[in-house]
GROMACS .gro file of C-alpha atoms in nm:
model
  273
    1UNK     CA    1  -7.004   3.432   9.774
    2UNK     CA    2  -7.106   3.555   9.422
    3UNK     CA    3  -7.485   3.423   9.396
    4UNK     CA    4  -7.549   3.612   9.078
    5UNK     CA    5  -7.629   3.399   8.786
    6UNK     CA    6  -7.389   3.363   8.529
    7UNK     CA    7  -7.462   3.529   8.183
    8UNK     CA    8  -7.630   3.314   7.930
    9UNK     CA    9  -7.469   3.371   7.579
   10UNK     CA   10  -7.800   3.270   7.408
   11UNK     CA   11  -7.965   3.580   7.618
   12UNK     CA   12  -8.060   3.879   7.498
   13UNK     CA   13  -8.025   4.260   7.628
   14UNK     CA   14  -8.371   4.200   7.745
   15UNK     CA   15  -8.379   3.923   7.984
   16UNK     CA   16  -8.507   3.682   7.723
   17UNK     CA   17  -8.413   3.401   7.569
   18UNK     CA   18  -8.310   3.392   7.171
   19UNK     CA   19  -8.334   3.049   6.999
   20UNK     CA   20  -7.998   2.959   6.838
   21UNK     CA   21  -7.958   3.028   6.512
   22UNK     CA   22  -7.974   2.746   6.257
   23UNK     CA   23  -7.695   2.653   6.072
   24UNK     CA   24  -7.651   2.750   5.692
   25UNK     CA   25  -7.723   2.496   5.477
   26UNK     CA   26  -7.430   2.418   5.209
   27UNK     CA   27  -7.595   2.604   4.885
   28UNK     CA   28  -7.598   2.315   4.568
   29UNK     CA   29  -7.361   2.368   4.298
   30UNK     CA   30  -7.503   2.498   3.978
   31UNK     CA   31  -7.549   2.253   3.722
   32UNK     CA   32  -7.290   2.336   3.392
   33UNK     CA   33  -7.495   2.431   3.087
   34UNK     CA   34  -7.390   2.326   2.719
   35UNK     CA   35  -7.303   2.684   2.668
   36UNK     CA   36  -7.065   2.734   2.974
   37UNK     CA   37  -6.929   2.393   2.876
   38UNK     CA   38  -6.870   2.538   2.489
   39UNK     CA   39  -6.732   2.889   2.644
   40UNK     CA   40  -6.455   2.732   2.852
   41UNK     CA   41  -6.363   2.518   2.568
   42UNK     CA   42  -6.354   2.796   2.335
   43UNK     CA   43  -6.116   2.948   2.593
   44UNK     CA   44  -5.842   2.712   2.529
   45UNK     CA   45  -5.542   2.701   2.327
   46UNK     CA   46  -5.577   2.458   2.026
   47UNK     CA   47  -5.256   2.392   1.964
   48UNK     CA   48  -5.153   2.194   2.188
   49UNK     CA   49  -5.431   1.924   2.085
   50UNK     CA   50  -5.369   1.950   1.788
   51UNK     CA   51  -4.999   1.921   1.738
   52UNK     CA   52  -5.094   1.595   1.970
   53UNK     CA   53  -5.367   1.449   1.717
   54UNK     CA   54  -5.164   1.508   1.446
   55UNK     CA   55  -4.892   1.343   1.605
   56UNK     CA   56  -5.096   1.020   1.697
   57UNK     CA   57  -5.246   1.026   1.331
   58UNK     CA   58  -4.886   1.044   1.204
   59UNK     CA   59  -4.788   0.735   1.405
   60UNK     CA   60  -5.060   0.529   1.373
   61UNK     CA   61  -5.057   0.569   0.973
   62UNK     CA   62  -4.731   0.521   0.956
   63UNK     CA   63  -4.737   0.184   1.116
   64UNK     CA   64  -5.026   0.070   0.900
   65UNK     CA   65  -4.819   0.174   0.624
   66UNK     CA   66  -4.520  -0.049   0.773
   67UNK     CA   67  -4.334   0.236   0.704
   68UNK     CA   68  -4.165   0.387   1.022
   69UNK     CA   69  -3.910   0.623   0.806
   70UNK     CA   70  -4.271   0.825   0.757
   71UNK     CA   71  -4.211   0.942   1.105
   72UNK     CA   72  -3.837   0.999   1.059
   73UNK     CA   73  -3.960   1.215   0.749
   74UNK     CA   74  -4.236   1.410   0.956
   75UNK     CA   75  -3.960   1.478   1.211
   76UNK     CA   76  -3.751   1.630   0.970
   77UNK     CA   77  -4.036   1.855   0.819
   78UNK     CA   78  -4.132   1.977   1.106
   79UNK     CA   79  -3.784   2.067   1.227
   80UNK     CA   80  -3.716   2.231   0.890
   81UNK     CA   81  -4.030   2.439   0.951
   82UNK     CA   82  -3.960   2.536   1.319
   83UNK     CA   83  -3.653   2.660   1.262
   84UNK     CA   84  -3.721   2.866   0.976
   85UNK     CA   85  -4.009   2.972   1.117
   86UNK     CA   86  -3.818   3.112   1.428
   87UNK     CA   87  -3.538   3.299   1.186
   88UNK     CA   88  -3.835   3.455   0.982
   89UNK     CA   89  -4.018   3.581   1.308
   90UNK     CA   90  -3.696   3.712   1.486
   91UNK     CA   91  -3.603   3.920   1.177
   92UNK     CA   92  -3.981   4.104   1.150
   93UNK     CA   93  -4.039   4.076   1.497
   94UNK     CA   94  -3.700   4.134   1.673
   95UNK     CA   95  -3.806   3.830   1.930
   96UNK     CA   96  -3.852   3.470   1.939
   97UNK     CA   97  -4.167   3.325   1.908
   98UNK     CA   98  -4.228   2.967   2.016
   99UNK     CA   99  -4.327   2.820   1.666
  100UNK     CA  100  -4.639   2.622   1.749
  101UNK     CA  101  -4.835   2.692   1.463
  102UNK     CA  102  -4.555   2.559   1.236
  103UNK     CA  103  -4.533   2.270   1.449
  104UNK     CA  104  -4.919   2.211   1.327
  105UNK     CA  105  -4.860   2.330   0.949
  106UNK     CA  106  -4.570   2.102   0.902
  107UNK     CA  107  -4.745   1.747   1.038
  108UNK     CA  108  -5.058   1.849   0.826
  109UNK     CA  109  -4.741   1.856   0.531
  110UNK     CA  110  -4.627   1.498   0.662
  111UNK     CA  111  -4.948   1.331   0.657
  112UNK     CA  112  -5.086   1.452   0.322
  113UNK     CA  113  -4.731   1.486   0.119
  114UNK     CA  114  -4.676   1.130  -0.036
  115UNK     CA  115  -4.465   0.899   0.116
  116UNK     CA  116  -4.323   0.816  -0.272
  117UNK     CA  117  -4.239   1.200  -0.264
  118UNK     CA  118  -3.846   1.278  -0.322
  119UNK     CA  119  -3.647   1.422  -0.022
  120UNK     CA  120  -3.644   1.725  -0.269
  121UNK     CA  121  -4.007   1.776  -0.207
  122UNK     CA  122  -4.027   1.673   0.133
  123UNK     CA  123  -3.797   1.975   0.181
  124UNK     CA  124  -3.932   2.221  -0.076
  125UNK     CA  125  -4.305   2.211   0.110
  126UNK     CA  126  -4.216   2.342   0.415
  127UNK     CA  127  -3.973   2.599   0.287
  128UNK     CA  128  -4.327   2.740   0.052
  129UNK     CA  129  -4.574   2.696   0.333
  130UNK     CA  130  -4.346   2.891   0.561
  131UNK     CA  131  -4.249   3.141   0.272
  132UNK     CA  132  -4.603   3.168   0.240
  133UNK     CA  133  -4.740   3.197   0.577
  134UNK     CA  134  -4.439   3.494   0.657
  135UNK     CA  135  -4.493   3.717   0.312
  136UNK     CA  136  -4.832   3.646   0.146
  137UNK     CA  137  -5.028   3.844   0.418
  138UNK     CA  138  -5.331   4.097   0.385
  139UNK     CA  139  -5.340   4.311   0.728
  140UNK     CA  140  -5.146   4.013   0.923
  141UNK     CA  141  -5.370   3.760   0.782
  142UNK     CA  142  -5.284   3.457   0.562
  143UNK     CA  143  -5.431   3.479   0.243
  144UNK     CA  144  -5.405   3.106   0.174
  145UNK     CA  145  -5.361   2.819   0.410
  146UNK     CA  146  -4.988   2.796   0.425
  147UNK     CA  147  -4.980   2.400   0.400
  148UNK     CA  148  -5.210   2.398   0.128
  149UNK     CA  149  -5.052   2.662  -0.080
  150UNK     CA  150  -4.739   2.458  -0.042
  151UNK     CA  151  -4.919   2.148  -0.196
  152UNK     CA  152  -5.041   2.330  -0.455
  153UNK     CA  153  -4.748   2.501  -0.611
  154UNK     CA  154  -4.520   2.155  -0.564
  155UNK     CA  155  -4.826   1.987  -0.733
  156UNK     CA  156  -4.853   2.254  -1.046
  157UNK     CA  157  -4.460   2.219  -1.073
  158UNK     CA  158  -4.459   1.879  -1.030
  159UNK     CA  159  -4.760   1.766  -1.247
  160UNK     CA  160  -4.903   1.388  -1.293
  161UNK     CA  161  -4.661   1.275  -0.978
  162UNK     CA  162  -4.912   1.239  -0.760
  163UNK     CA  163  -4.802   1.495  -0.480
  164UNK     CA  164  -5.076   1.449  -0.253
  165UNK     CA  165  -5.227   1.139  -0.166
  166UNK     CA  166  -5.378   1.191   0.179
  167UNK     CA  167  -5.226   0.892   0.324
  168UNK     CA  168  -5.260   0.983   0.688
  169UNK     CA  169  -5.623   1.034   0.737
  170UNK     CA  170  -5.720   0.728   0.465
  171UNK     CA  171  -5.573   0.430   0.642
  172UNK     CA  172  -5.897   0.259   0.737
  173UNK     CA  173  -6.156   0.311   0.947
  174UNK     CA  174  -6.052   0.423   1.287
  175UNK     CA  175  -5.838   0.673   1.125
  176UNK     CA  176  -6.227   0.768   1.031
  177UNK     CA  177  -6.394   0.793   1.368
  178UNK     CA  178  -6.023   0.929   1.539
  179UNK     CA  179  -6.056   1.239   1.295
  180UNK     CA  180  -6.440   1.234   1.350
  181UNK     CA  181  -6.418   1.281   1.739
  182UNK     CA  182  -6.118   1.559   1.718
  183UNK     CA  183  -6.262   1.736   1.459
  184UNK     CA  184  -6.582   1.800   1.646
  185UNK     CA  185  -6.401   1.936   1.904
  186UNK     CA  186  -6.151   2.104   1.684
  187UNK     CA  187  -6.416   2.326   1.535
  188UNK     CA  188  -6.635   2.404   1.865
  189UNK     CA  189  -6.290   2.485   2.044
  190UNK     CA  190  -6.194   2.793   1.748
  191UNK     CA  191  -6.493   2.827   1.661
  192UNK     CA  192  -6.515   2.740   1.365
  193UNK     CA  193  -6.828   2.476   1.324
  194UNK     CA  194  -7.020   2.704   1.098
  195UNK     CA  195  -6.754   2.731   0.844
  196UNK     CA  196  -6.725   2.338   0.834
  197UNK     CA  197  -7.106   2.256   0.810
  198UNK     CA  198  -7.154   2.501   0.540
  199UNK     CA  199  -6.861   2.283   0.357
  200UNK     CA  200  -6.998   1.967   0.461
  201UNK     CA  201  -7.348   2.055   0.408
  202UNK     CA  202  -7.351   2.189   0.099
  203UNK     CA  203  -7.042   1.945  -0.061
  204UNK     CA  204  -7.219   1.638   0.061
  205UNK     CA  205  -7.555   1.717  -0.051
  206UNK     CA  206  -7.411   1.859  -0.443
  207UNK     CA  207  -7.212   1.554  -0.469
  208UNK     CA  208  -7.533   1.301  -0.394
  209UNK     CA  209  -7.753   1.484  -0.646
  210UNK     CA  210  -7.494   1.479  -0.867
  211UNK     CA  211  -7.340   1.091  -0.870
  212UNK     CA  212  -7.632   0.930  -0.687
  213UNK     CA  213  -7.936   1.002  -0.843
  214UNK     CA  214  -8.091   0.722  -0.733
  215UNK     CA  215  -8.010   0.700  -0.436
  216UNK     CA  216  -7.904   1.026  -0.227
  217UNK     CA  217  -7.880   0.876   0.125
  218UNK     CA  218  -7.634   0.639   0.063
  219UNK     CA  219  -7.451   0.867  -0.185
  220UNK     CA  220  -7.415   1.179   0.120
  221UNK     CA  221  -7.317   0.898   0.345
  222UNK     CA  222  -7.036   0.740   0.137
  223UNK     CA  223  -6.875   1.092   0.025
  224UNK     CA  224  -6.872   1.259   0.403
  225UNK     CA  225  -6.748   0.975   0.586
  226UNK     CA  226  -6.400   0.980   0.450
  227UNK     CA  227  -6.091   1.037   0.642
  228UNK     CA  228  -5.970   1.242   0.355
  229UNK     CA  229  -6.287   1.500   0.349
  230UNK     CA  230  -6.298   1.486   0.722
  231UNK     CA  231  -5.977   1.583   0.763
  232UNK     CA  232  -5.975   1.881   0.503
  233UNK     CA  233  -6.275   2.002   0.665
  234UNK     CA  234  -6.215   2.011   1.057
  235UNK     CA  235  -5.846   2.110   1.005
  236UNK     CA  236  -5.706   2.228   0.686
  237UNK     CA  237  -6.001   2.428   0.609
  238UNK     CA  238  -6.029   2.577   0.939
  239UNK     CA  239  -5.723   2.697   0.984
  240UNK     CA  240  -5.789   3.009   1.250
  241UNK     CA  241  -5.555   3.313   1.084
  242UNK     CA  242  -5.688   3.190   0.733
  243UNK     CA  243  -6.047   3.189   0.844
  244UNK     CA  244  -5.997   3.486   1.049
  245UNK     CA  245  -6.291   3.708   0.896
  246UNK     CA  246  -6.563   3.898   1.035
  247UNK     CA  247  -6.868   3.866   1.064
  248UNK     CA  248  -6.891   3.454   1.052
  249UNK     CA  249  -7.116   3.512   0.807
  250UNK     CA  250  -6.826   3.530   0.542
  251UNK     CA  251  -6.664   3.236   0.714
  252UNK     CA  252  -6.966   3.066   0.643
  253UNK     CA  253  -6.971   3.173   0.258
  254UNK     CA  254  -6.595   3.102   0.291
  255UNK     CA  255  -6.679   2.735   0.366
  256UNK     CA  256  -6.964   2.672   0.111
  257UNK     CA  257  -6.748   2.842  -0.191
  258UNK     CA  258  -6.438   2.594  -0.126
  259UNK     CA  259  -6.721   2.296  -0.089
  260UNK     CA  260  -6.808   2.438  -0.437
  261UNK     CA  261  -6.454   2.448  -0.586
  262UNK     CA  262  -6.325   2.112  -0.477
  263UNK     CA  263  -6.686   1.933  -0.591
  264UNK     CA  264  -6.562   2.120  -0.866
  265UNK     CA  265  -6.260   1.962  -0.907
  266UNK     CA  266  -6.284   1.593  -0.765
  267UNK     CA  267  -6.609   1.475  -0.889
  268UNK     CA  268  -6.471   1.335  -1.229
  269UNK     CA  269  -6.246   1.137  -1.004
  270UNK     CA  270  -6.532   1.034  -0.722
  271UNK     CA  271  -6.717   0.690  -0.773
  272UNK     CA  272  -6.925   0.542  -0.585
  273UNK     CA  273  -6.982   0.153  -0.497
   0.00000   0.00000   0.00000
């Protein structure tokens, strides 16, 4: 009969005993910081979003407009601009590119074209913006936004009829606070938030000294919270391949010289209450 005693897994080599070791303790997630948060977001495609925001906005406006063709007429924009889009980038690429940023171009068209504007217009702008986006380039850069430039030209051919009107973003006040929220995370996702609060900065402060003298809170509060202005800033002005300059430093200059220009131009027309 074996009387040996059986070996004791907890023994060592040495005939003593080893305590058992203790087990790991799980190790605590790190917490996320602001800046890893900002990083991931930078990370991620804006288009998408976008094309969605826009969308909503177009909806939305449209039915407090009563006007449901407005959506028929932002479908056909943006179809006109897709598919021109795609002929235009097969013939200098020699592939097909998904046409996502036209998708965006042409719903920033629908909501700020006029909803009194002619079917001649409403097919003219995206024809010009995608014209312009294709063939007015400086080292595969836009030199203008290719929605504005389209607004512009229709407007200087097609003066006192009231081409742009802004309707989308200026149908009340939760058309306000939708294009608030998205824009702030609009212009942290492309990084872009310098450009805007150099716009928004300096065109709000001007524009209190200048029509508020007597009061300059209530004057920078009634000019920057405006769907229109909020709109133009966190998405037209922003517009990545226009904007795409380095160091930010000139996309900050960028931003304060257009706040310059359109103080420029729209404070004859800007009253306050």
């Amino acid at each position: 009969m074996d009387v040996s005693p059986r070996s004791d897994p907890t023994a060592s080599s040495a005939g003593t005993i080893s305590p058992s070791a203790p087990a790991a303790l799980p190790t605590p997630a790190p917490q996320q910081q602001p800046a890893d948060f900002l990083a991931r977001l930078g990370k991620l495609s804006s288009k998408p979003p976008m094309v969605a925001y826009l969308c909503v906005l177009l909806v939305l406006g449209a039915g407090m407009q009563r006007s449901p063709s407005l959506i028929f007429r932002g479908l056909i924009i943006v179809l006109l601009y897709s598919a021109l889009d795609l002929i235009i980038g097969y013939w200098r690429e020699k592939q097909w590119i998904l046409p996502s940023s036209a998708w965006v171009s042409a719903l920033i068209l629908s909501l700020v074209l006029t909803p009194a504007a002619s079917w001649g217009v409403t097919i003219a702008a995206p024809i010009l913006a995608s014209l312009s986006k294709h063939f007015i380039r400086v080292r595969r850069k836009h030199v203008f936004n290719p929605a504005a430039f389209a607004l512009v030209l229709i407007g200087f051919a097609f003066p006192g009829q009231g081409i742009v009107s802004w309707w989308g973003a200026a149908w009340g006040q939760l058309a306000t606070l939708i294009i608030t929220i998205s824009g702030l995370v609009t212009i942290f996702r492309v990084k872009r938030w310098k450009t805007t609060a150099a716009f928004v900065i300096l065109y709000g402060i001007s524009g209190a000294l200048l029509l508020a003298r007597s009061d300059i809170g209530t004057g920078f509060k009634v000019l920057l919270w405006d769907g229109t202005l909020l709109f133009f800033s966190t998405v037209m002005l922003i517009e990545p391949i226009t904007t795409a300059y380095s160091p930010a430093l000139i996309r900050t200059v960028f931003g304060a010289g257009v706040a310059l220009l359109t103080l420029l131009f729209s404070a004859p027309r800007i009253t306050l209450p």
